[in-house]
Each structure stands twice: as structure tokens, then as C-alpha cells.
CSV table of C-alpha atoms in Angstrom, one decimal:
chain,number,residue,atom,x,y,z
A,1,MET,CA,26.1,7.6,-11.8
A,2,LYS,CA,24.2,10.8,-11.0
A,3,LYS,CA,21.7,8.7,-8.9
A,4,VAL,CA,24.5,7.1,-6.9
A,5,LEU,CA,26.1,10.5,-6.3
A,6,LEU,CA,22.7,11.9,-5.1
A,7,ALA,CA,22.2,9.0,-2.7
A,8,SER,CA,25.8,9.1,-1.3
A,9,THR,CA,25.6,12.9,-0.9
A,10,ALA,CA,22.3,12.6,1.1
A,11,VAL,CA,23.9,9.8,3.3
A,12,ALA,CA,26.9,12.0,4.0
A,13,GLY,CA,24.6,14.9,5.0
A,14,ILE,CA,22.8,12.7,7.5
A,15,ALA,CA,26.1,11.5,8.9
A,16,ALA,CA,27.3,15.1,9.4
A,17,LEU,CA,24.1,16.0,11.2
A,18,ALA,CA,24.4,13.0,13.5
A,19,ALA,CA,28.0,13.8,14.2
A,20,GLN,CA,27.2,17.4,15.3
A,21,ALA,CA,24.4,16.3,17.6
A,22,SER,CA,24.8,15.4,21.3
A,23,ALA,CA,21.9,14.1,23.4
A,24,ALA,CA,21.1,15.2,26.9
A,25,GLU,CA,19.8,11.7,27.7
A,26,ALA,CA,19.4,8.3,26.0
A,27,PRO,CA,16.6,7.6,23.6
A,28,SER,CA,13.3,6.3,25.1
A,29,LEU,CA,11.5,3.2,23.8
A,30,SER,CA,7.8,3.0,23.1
A,31,ILE,CA,5.9,-0.1,22.0
A,32,THR,CA,2.6,-0.1,20.0
A,33,GLY,CA,0.9,-2.7,17.9
A,34,GLY,CA,-2.3,-4.7,17.5
A,35,MET,CA,-3.9,-8.1,16.7
A,36,GLU,CA,-6.7,-8.8,14.3
A,37,TYR,CA,-8.8,-12.0,13.7
A,38,GLN,CA,-11.3,-12.5,10.9
A,39,TYR,CA,-13.8,-15.1,9.7
A,40,HIS,CA,-14.0,-15.3,5.9
A,41,PHE,CA,-16.9,-16.8,3.9
A,42,TYR,CA,-16.1,-16.9,0.2
A,43,ASP,CA,-17.6,-18.3,-3.0
A,44,ASN,CA,-15.6,-18.3,-6.3
A,45,ASP,CA,-16.5,-19.6,-9.7
A,46,ASP,CA,-14.4,-22.2,-11.4
A,47,ARG,CA,-12.8,-21.6,-14.8
A,48,ILE,CA,-15.0,-24.5,-16.1
A,49,ALA,CA,-18.6,-23.2,-16.5
A,50,ASP,CA,-21.0,-23.7,-13.6
A,51,GLN,CA,-18.5,-25.3,-11.3
A,52,GLU,CA,-17.1,-23.9,-8.0
A,53,SER,CA,-13.4,-23.5,-7.3
A,54,GLY,CA,-13.8,-22.2,-3.7
A,55,ASN,CA,-16.6,-22.2,-1.2
A,56,ASP,CA,-15.4,-22.3,2.3
A,57,ILE,CA,-15.1,-20.7,5.7
A,58,LYS,CA,-11.8,-19.7,7.1
A,59,MET,CA,-10.5,-18.1,10.3
A,60,ASP,CA,-7.2,-16.2,10.2
A,61,ASN,CA,-4.9,-14.1,12.3
A,62,VAL,CA,-4.4,-11.7,9.5
A,63,SER,CA,-2.4,-9.1,11.4
A,64,SER,CA,-0.4,-9.4,14.6
A,65,GLN,CA,2.0,-6.5,14.7
A,66,ILE,CA,4.4,-4.8,17.1
A,67,PHE,CA,6.2,-1.5,16.6
A,68,PHE,CA,9.3,-0.8,18.6
A,69,ASN,CA,10.1,3.0,18.4
A,70,ALA,CA,13.3,4.4,19.9
A,71,LYS,CA,13.3,8.2,20.0
A,72,GLY,CA,15.7,10.8,21.2
A,73,VAL,CA,16.2,14.6,21.0
A,74,ALA,CA,19.7,16.1,20.7
A,75,ASP,CA,20.8,19.3,22.4
A,76,ASN,CA,20.7,21.0,19.0
A,77,GLY,CA,17.0,20.1,18.5
A,78,LEU,CA,17.5,17.2,16.1
A,79,THR,CA,15.0,14.4,16.7
A,80,TYR,CA,16.4,11.0,15.9
A,81,GLY,CA,15.5,7.4,16.4
A,82,ALA,CA,14.7,4.0,14.9
A,83,LEU,CA,11.6,2.0,14.2
A,84,PHE,CA,11.3,-1.8,13.9
A,85,ASP,CA,8.1,-3.5,12.8
A,86,MET,CA,7.7,-7.2,13.7
A,87,ARG,CA,4.7,-9.2,12.4
A,88,MET,CA,3.2,-12.7,12.8
A,89,GLY,CA,2.3,-14.2,9.4
A,90,GLY,CA,-1.4,-14.8,8.7
A,91,GLY,CA,-3.4,-16.6,6.1
A,92,SER,CA,-1.1,-18.7,3.9
A,93,THR,CA,2.0,-17.0,5.4
A,94,ALA,CA,4.2,-18.8,7.9
A,95,ARG,CA,3.3,-18.0,11.5
A,96,GLU,CA,6.8,-17.3,12.7
A,97,PRO,CA,7.7,-13.7,13.5
A,98,ILE,CA,9.0,-11.7,10.5
A,99,GLY,CA,10.6,-8.3,10.3
A,100,ASP,CA,8.8,-5.9,8.0
A,101,GLU,CA,9.9,-2.2,8.1
A,102,SER,CA,13.0,-1.1,10.0
A,103,TYR,CA,14.7,2.2,9.6
A,104,LEU,CA,16.6,5.1,11.3
A,105,TYR,CA,15.0,8.5,11.2
A,106,PHE,CA,16.1,12.1,11.7
A,107,ALA,CA,13.8,15.2,11.8
A,108,ASP,CA,14.1,18.9,12.4
A,109,SER,CA,12.7,22.1,10.9
A,110,TRP,CA,14.1,21.1,7.5
A,111,GLY,CA,11.9,18.0,7.3
A,112,ARG,CA,12.3,14.3,8.0
A,113,VAL,CA,14.6,11.6,6.7
A,114,HIS,CA,14.2,7.8,6.8
A,115,PHE,CA,17.2,5.5,6.1
A,116,GLY,CA,16.5,1.7,5.9
A,117,ASP,CA,13.7,-0.7,4.9
A,118,ASP,CA,10.6,1.4,4.4
A,119,ASP,CA,7.9,2.1,1.9
A,120,GLY,CA,8.7,4.7,-0.8
A,121,ALA,CA,7.4,8.2,-1.1
A,122,ALA,CA,4.6,7.3,-3.5
A,123,ALA,CA,3.3,4.4,-1.4
A,124,ASN,CA,3.3,6.5,1.9
A,125,LEU,CA,1.5,9.6,0.5
A,126,THR,CA,-0.9,8.5,-2.2
A,127,TYR,CA,-4.5,7.2,-1.8
A,128,GLY,CA,-7.7,6.7,-3.9
A,129,GLY,CA,-11.3,5.7,-3.3
A,130,GLU,CA,-10.2,3.5,-0.4
A,131,ALA,CA,-9.7,6.6,1.8
A,132,ALA,CA,-13.5,6.7,2.3
A,133,LEU,CA,-14.0,3.0,3.1
A,134,ALA,CA,-14.5,1.2,6.4
A,135,GLY,CA,-13.9,-2.4,7.4
A,136,THR,CA,-10.4,-3.5,6.2
A,137,GLY,CA,-10.4,-1.1,3.3
A,138,GLY,CA,-12.5,-2.9,0.7
A,139,PHE,CA,-10.6,-3.4,-2.6
A,140,ASP,CA,-7.5,-2.2,-0.8
A,141,GLY,CA,-8.0,-4.5,2.2
A,142,ASP,CA,-8.1,-8.2,3.0
A,143,ILE,CA,-11.2,-9.4,1.2
A,144,ASN,CA,-9.6,-10.1,-2.2
A,145,ALA,CA,-7.0,-12.5,-0.7
A,146,PHE,CA,-9.6,-15.3,-1.2
A,147,PHE,CA,-10.5,-14.5,-4.7
A,148,ASP,CA,-9.6,-16.5,-7.8
A,149,THR,CA,-7.8,-13.9,-10.0
A,150,ASN,CA,-8.2,-16.1,-13.1
A,151,GLY,CA,-4.5,-15.3,-14.0
A,152,VAL,CA,-5.3,-11.7,-15.1
A,153,ALA,CA,-2.5,-9.2,-15.6
A,154,ALA,CA,-4.7,-6.3,-14.5
A,155,ARG,CA,-4.1,-5.0,-10.9
A,156,PRO,CA,-6.6,-6.5,-8.4
A,157,THR,CA,-6.0,-3.6,-6.0
A,158,PRO,CA,-4.8,0.0,-6.3
A,159,SER,CA,-1.0,-0.5,-6.5
A,160,ALA,CA,1.5,0.6,-9.1
A,161,THR,CA,3.7,-1.8,-11.1
A,162,GLY,CA,7.4,-1.7,-10.1
A,163,ALA,CA,6.8,-0.3,-6.6
A,164,SER,CA,9.8,-0.4,-4.3
A,165,ASP,CA,7.8,-1.8,-1.4
A,166,ASP,CA,9.9,-2.2,1.8
A,167,SER,CA,13.3,-2.4,0.0
A,168,SER,CA,16.2,-0.6,1.5
A,169,LYS,CA,16.0,3.1,0.6
A,170,LEU,CA,16.5,6.7,1.6
A,171,VAL,CA,13.3,8.9,2.0
A,172,TYR,CA,13.1,12.6,2.5
A,173,TYR,CA,9.8,14.3,3.7
A,174,THR,CA,9.5,18.1,3.3
A,175,PRO,CA,8.0,20.3,6.1
A,176,GLU,CA,4.5,21.4,5.4
A,177,PHE,CA,4.0,24.9,3.8
A,178,SER,CA,0.4,26.2,3.7
A,179,GLY,CA,-1.0,22.6,3.6
A,180,ILE,CA,1.5,21.5,0.9
A,181,SER,CA,4.1,18.8,1.6
A,182,GLY,CA,6.1,16.3,-0.5
A,183,ALA,CA,8.6,13.4,-0.4
A,184,ILE,CA,11.2,11.8,-2.5
A,185,SER,CA,12.8,8.4,-2.1
A,186,TYR,CA,15.6,6.4,-3.7
A,187,SER,CA,16.1,2.6,-3.7
A,188,PRO,CA,19.2,1.0,-5.2
A,189,ASN,CA,17.1,-2.0,-6.2
A,190,ASP,CA,13.9,-3.9,-5.1
A,191,GLY,CA,15.8,-6.2,-2.7
A,192,PHE,CA,16.5,-5.6,1.0
A,193,ALA,CA,20.3,-5.7,0.7
A,194,THR,CA,23.0,-5.4,-1.9
A,195,ASP,CA,23.6,-9.2,-1.8
A,196,GLN,CA,20.1,-9.7,-3.2
A,197,ARG,CA,20.9,-7.6,-6.3
A,198,ASP,CA,21.0,-10.7,-8.5
A,199,ASP,CA,17.3,-11.4,-7.6
A,200,ALA,CA,16.1,-7.8,-8.3
A,201,ASP,CA,14.2,-7.1,-11.5
A,202,ARG,CA,14.5,-3.3,-11.2
A,203,GLU,CA,17.1,-0.8,-9.9
A,204,ASP,CA,17.6,2.9,-9.2
A,205,ILE,CA,14.0,3.3,-8.1
A,206,ILE,CA,13.0,6.9,-7.6
A,207,GLU,CA,9.6,8.0,-6.3
A,208,ILE,CA,8.3,11.6,-6.0
A,209,ALA,CA,5.1,12.5,-4.3
A,210,ALA,CA,3.2,15.6,-3.2
A,211,GLN,CA,0.0,16.2,-1.2
A,212,TYR,CA,-2.2,19.1,-0.2
A,213,ASP,CA,-4.5,19.1,2.9
A,214,GLY,CA,-6.7,22.1,3.6
A,215,SER,CA,-10.1,23.1,5.1
A,216,PHE,CA,-12.7,25.7,4.0
A,217,ASP,CA,-15.2,26.3,6.7
A,218,ALA,CA,-16.8,22.9,7.3
A,219,VAL,CA,-15.3,21.3,4.2
A,220,THR,CA,-11.9,19.5,4.2
A,221,VAL,CA,-10.0,18.8,1.0
A,222,GLY,CA,-7.1,16.5,0.2
A,223,LEU,CA,-5.1,16.1,-3.1
A,224,VAL,CA,-2.2,13.7,-3.8
A,225,ALA,CA,0.0,13.0,-6.8
A,226,ALA,CA,3.0,10.7,-7.4
A,227,TYR,CA,5.5,9.6,-10.0
A,228,ARG,CA,7.7,6.5,-10.0
A,229,THR,CA,10.6,5.6,-12.3
A,230,ALA,CA,13.1,2.7,-12.3
A,231,ASP,CA,15.5,0.9,-14.6
A,232,ALA,CA,14.7,-2.7,-15.6
A,233,VAL,CA,17.5,-5.2,-14.8
A,234,VAL,CA,16.5,-7.9,-17.3
A,235,SER,CA,17.4,-7.3,-20.9
A,236,GLY,CA,14.3,-6.9,-23.1
A,237,THR,CA,12.1,-5.6,-20.2
A,238,GLU,CA,10.7,-2.1,-20.3
A,239,ASP,CA,11.7,0.4,-17.6
A,240,VAL,CA,9.3,1.5,-14.9
A,241,SER,CA,7.3,4.7,-15.4
A,242,THR,CA,4.1,5.2,-13.5
A,243,PHE,CA,2.0,8.0,-12.0
A,244,GLU,CA,-0.9,8.2,-9.5
A,245,VAL,CA,-3.4,10.9,-8.5
A,246,GLY,CA,-6.1,11.0,-5.9
A,247,GLY,CA,-8.3,13.3,-3.9
A,248,LYS,CA,-10.9,13.4,-1.1
A,249,VAL,CA,-13.5,15.8,0.2
A,250,GLY,CA,-15.1,15.6,3.7
A,251,PHE,CA,-18.2,17.4,4.9
A,252,GLY,CA,-20.8,16.7,7.6
A,253,GLY,CA,-19.6,13.2,8.5
A,254,PHE,CA,-19.3,12.2,4.8
A,255,THR,CA,-16.1,11.5,2.9
A,256,VAL,CA,-15.9,11.2,-0.9
A,257,ALA,CA,-12.7,9.9,-2.4
A,258,ALA,CA,-11.3,8.9,-5.8
A,259,GLY,CA,-8.1,7.9,-7.4
A,260,TYR,CA,-6.4,7.0,-10.8
A,261,GLY,CA,-3.1,5.3,-11.7
A,262,ASP,CA,-1.4,4.5,-15.0
A,263,ASN,CA,1.4,2.0,-15.2
A,264,GLY,CA,2.2,2.5,-18.9
A,265,ASP,CA,4.3,-0.4,-20.2
A,266,SER,CA,6.3,-0.8,-17.0
A,267,LEU,CA,8.2,-4.2,-16.8
A,268,CYS,CA,6.5,-5.4,-20.0
A,269,THR,CA,8.4,-8.0,-22.0
A,270,THR,CA,6.2,-8.7,-25.1
A,271,ALA,CA,5.0,-6.6,-28.0
A,272,GLY,CA,1.6,-5.0,-27.5
A,273,CYS,CA,1.9,-5.3,-23.7
A,274,ASP,CA,0.6,-2.5,-21.5
A,275,ALA,CA,0.8,-2.8,-17.7
A,276,GLY,CA,-2.5,-0.9,-17.6
A,277,TYR,CA,-4.4,1.6,-15.5
A,278,TYR,CA,-6.7,1.5,-12.6
A,279,TRP,CA,-9.3,3.8,-11.0
A,280,SER,CA,-11.3,3.8,-7.8
A,281,ALA,CA,-14.1,5.7,-6.0
A,282,GLY,CA,-15.6,5.5,-2.5
A,283,VAL,CA,-18.2,7.2,-0.3
A,284,GLY,CA,-18.1,6.9,3.5
A,285,TYR,CA,-20.1,8.2,6.4
A,286,SER,CA,-19.1,8.3,10.1
A,287,ALA,CA,-21.4,9.1,13.1
A,288,GLY,CA,-20.2,8.5,16.6
A,289,PRO,CA,-18.7,5.0,16.9
A,290,ILE,CA,-20.0,3.8,13.5
A,291,SER,CA,-18.3,4.2,10.1
A,292,VAL,CA,-19.7,2.8,6.8
A,293,GLY,CA,-18.4,2.9,3.3
A,294,VAL,CA,-19.1,1.7,-0.2
A,295,GLY,CA,-16.6,1.7,-3.1
A,296,TYR,CA,-15.8,0.6,-6.6
A,297,PHE,CA,-12.5,-0.4,-8.2
A,298,GLY,CA,-11.7,-1.2,-11.8
A,299,SER,CA,-8.5,-1.9,-13.8
A,300,GLU,CA,-7.4,-3.0,-17.3
A,301,ALA,CA,-4.1,-4.3,-18.7
A,302,ASP,CA,-3.1,-5.7,-22.1
A,303,THR,CA,-1.0,-8.9,-22.2
A,304,ALA,CA,-0.6,-8.6,-25.9
A,305,ALA,CA,-1.9,-6.5,-28.8
A,306,GLY,CA,-5.8,-6.7,-28.7
A,307,VAL,CA,-5.8,-9.0,-25.5
A,308,THR,CA,-7.2,-7.1,-22.5
A,309,ASP,CA,-7.6,-8.4,-18.9
A,310,GLU,CA,-10.0,-6.6,-16.7
A,311,VAL,CA,-11.0,-6.4,-13.0
A,312,GLU,CA,-14.3,-5.0,-11.6
A,313,PHE,CA,-14.7,-4.9,-7.9
A,314,TRP,CA,-17.6,-3.6,-5.7
A,315,THR,CA,-17.4,-3.5,-1.9
A,316,ILE,CA,-19.3,-2.3,1.2
A,317,GLY,CA,-18.1,-2.4,4.8
A,318,ALA,CA,-18.7,-1.1,8.3
A,319,THR,CA,-16.6,-0.5,11.5
A,320,TYR,CA,-17.9,-0.2,15.0
A,321,THR,CA,-15.7,1.2,17.8
A,322,VAL,CA,-16.6,-0.9,20.9
A,323,ALA,CA,-14.1,0.9,23.1
A,324,GLN,CA,-10.9,2.8,22.8
A,325,GLY,CA,-8.5,0.6,20.8
A,326,LEU,CA,-11.1,-2.1,20.2
A,327,ASN,CA,-13.0,-2.3,16.9
A,328,ALA,CA,-15.5,-4.8,15.3
A,329,PHE,CA,-16.0,-4.8,11.5
A,330,ALA,CA,-17.7,-6.5,8.6
A,331,GLU,CA,-17.2,-6.3,4.9
A,332,TYR,CA,-18.6,-7.7,1.7
A,333,GLY,CA,-17.0,-7.7,-1.8
A,334,ALA,CA,-17.9,-9.0,-5.2
A,335,ALA,CA,-15.4,-9.0,-8.1
A,336,THR,CA,-15.2,-10.2,-11.7
A,337,TYR,CA,-11.8,-11.1,-13.2
A,338,THR,CA,-11.8,-11.3,-17.0
A,339,ASN,CA,-8.9,-13.0,-18.7
A,340,GLY,CA,-8.7,-11.7,-22.3
A,341,SER,CA,-6.7,-14.7,-23.5
A,342,ASP,CA,-9.2,-17.4,-22.2
A,343,PRO,CA,-11.9,-18.7,-24.6
A,344,GLY,CA,-15.6,-18.9,-24.0
A,345,ASP,CA,-16.8,-19.7,-20.6
A,346,ASP,CA,-13.3,-19.7,-19.1
A,347,LYS,CA,-13.0,-16.0,-19.8
A,348,GLU,CA,-14.7,-14.6,-16.6
A,349,VAL,CA,-14.5,-15.7,-13.0
A,350,ASP,CA,-17.0,-14.2,-10.5
A,351,ASN,CA,-16.0,-14.0,-6.8
A,352,SER,CA,-17.7,-12.9,-3.7
A,353,ALA,CA,-16.7,-12.9,-0.1
A,354,PHE,CA,-17.9,-11.7,3.3
A,355,LEU,CA,-15.7,-11.2,6.4
A,356,VAL,CA,-16.3,-10.3,10.0
A,357,GLY,CA,-13.6,-9.7,12.6
A,358,THR,CA,-12.3,-7.7,15.5
A,359,ARG,CA,-9.1,-5.6,15.9
A,360,LEU,CA,-7.3,-4.7,19.1
A,361,SER,CA,-4.8,-1.8,19.0
A,362,PHE,CA,-2.5,-0.6,21.7
């Protein structure tokens, strides 16, 4: 009940602000976006020893995206508007246009509020070793989409169990004070509307995040931390409780970044289950139009007492800026997925992939 009262009070506050504002002119509309194509070359082991489950070349439109941003400024200084994100499906996704994020926003000296389908506070503010990488982001990018995960429960990329993703929510971002800022978000459930409540596996999702960005002479420093909690809908399922921390340091063209996350027993349904933890590190260097980066990601999770799944992932990538808004990139990744419940030779699957592509942004 307290969470519902908190959300309804915040919505009422936004409505009051909007009611007091009057605009000198109608909001303006801006359009941005981009298109990206990639060639993938991948090689995956089969779960039967010495046989291959994937060895192929694919070309994909992995990201065609358009942002429609309507923005206005009221006479009292309130900035207001709406953002709609439309994407074309890539890879195995249907090619028809799909709506992704769409929300109203309000901003002033007191901060910024998003109301609609948007990522939560933790997802928007946190980062790990991927912050130093080039290409598509390495272990947090596109390359692992072609890997055989061997059915492991461990996370194959730095993301928390029970995240609210783009479900309908209310997000508040604080103003920055001496490099420190934060955010809090509330989602009624992990669906996109109340009529999808029956399909949700968690509700009352709250995310809290904070970050620090500062510079000391020629050195830049960034720190982030986030906590997420939610109630499980299904009886016998553990509630969500996760935390993430990360940081990065930049100097002389170099960036060093690292991150750690712990999912506890979030959404576990069996005795001895642990949703696991993950960690990442990356080193990058940029000079003129060229950026390169190398990174490592690892994670573990227990599906039952004494049964541990593991992921180990190495990646290297590069990006070259051909012209303003036009990039070419290449990336290589190698990962091992270990299924703790599989016997003998079926226990591990080795994967490797190389991709090359181009991205146009406008």
C-alpha cells in the first residue's frame, strides 16, 4: 500500500506542475536515429564431444532505430515533452517496426521525471568493464547472440535478475550536486500495462541508483552503485534483491573500468538455488578516430545445492570513425559456458565469434 501511495503522490505532483504551466509556443519535434549492419562469423562446440553445433556466416540488420522527441518549454521554465523509440527487428526478431521506449518527461531545477515505458534507474545509471570497450560493447554487445549458452543459469552478460526493463514506470532523476547525482524508479509490474499483470512474475519493482563523475587534473573518475527490489508474484518464488557497483578511470586516452553485481536468490524456486554474481573488467584506448578495447566477464550461479553454472568471456574490439556519424567496427569474442548439471564431455561448451560492421547515426 505504501508503494502505491508513493507512486500516486508522485503522479499527482506531476499533474499539478503540468496544470500550472503554460507554453509560449507549441513543442518542437526532432528526429534522430541510426542503422547498423553486421557480418557474423561464429564457431560453437556441440554438447556431444568434438562435434560442432554452429559454424556459419550471417549478415544482420541488428539495429535500425528512430527516436521521435517532442520538446517544449513553459513560461514558468518547465521543460516538458515526449520521446518515442521505434525499432526494426534484427537477427531472429521479426522485421516489422516495433515500439520500444515511449514516455513523457518533465524537467526543471528540481530534476527530471520520466513517466511511461522506460528503463529503470539502475539500468540507466550503472556500468562495468564494458564502459572501456569499443566495437559493439564486447560481452555487453551483440557478439554473444550467436553463442550456445549450454542452458546455464549464470548470466551471459552484465545484467541483473529481475530487472524492470522497459515496463511502464515512474523515474525521478536528481539534479547534480558537486558531481553526485541519483535516480529512483517504481514499476507496478514487469509488464507494459495493467492488463498484462497476469503474465508478470514480479511486481512493485523499485530501483535506486547513484553516480559520481569528477576530474582531478588530467584524470577523470566515475563511480556508480544501484539496488533493486521487487515482490515475486508466483508462490514459492523468492523476492528480488540485487545490487551493482562499478567504476572507471580515464587518463591520457586510456580508460580502465570494472563492475560487480550480486543477484542473491532473486526469483529462485528450488532449495540451494542462488541467482549468482558477475564481474567484469575492461581497458580501452582512444586516439583520434580509432578506439580499441579488451575486456573480461565472468559469472556464476547455483541451480541447486552444489551445482554451479559458470560463464567466462574474453573479448577485443575496435571502432574507426570514418566521418561524423559514420563508424566501422570489428570485434572478437571467446566464451566458455559450463553447465554444472551436465556430465562428462557435455559439461562445457566453447564458443567463438568475429563480427565486422558499420553504423550510421543521424
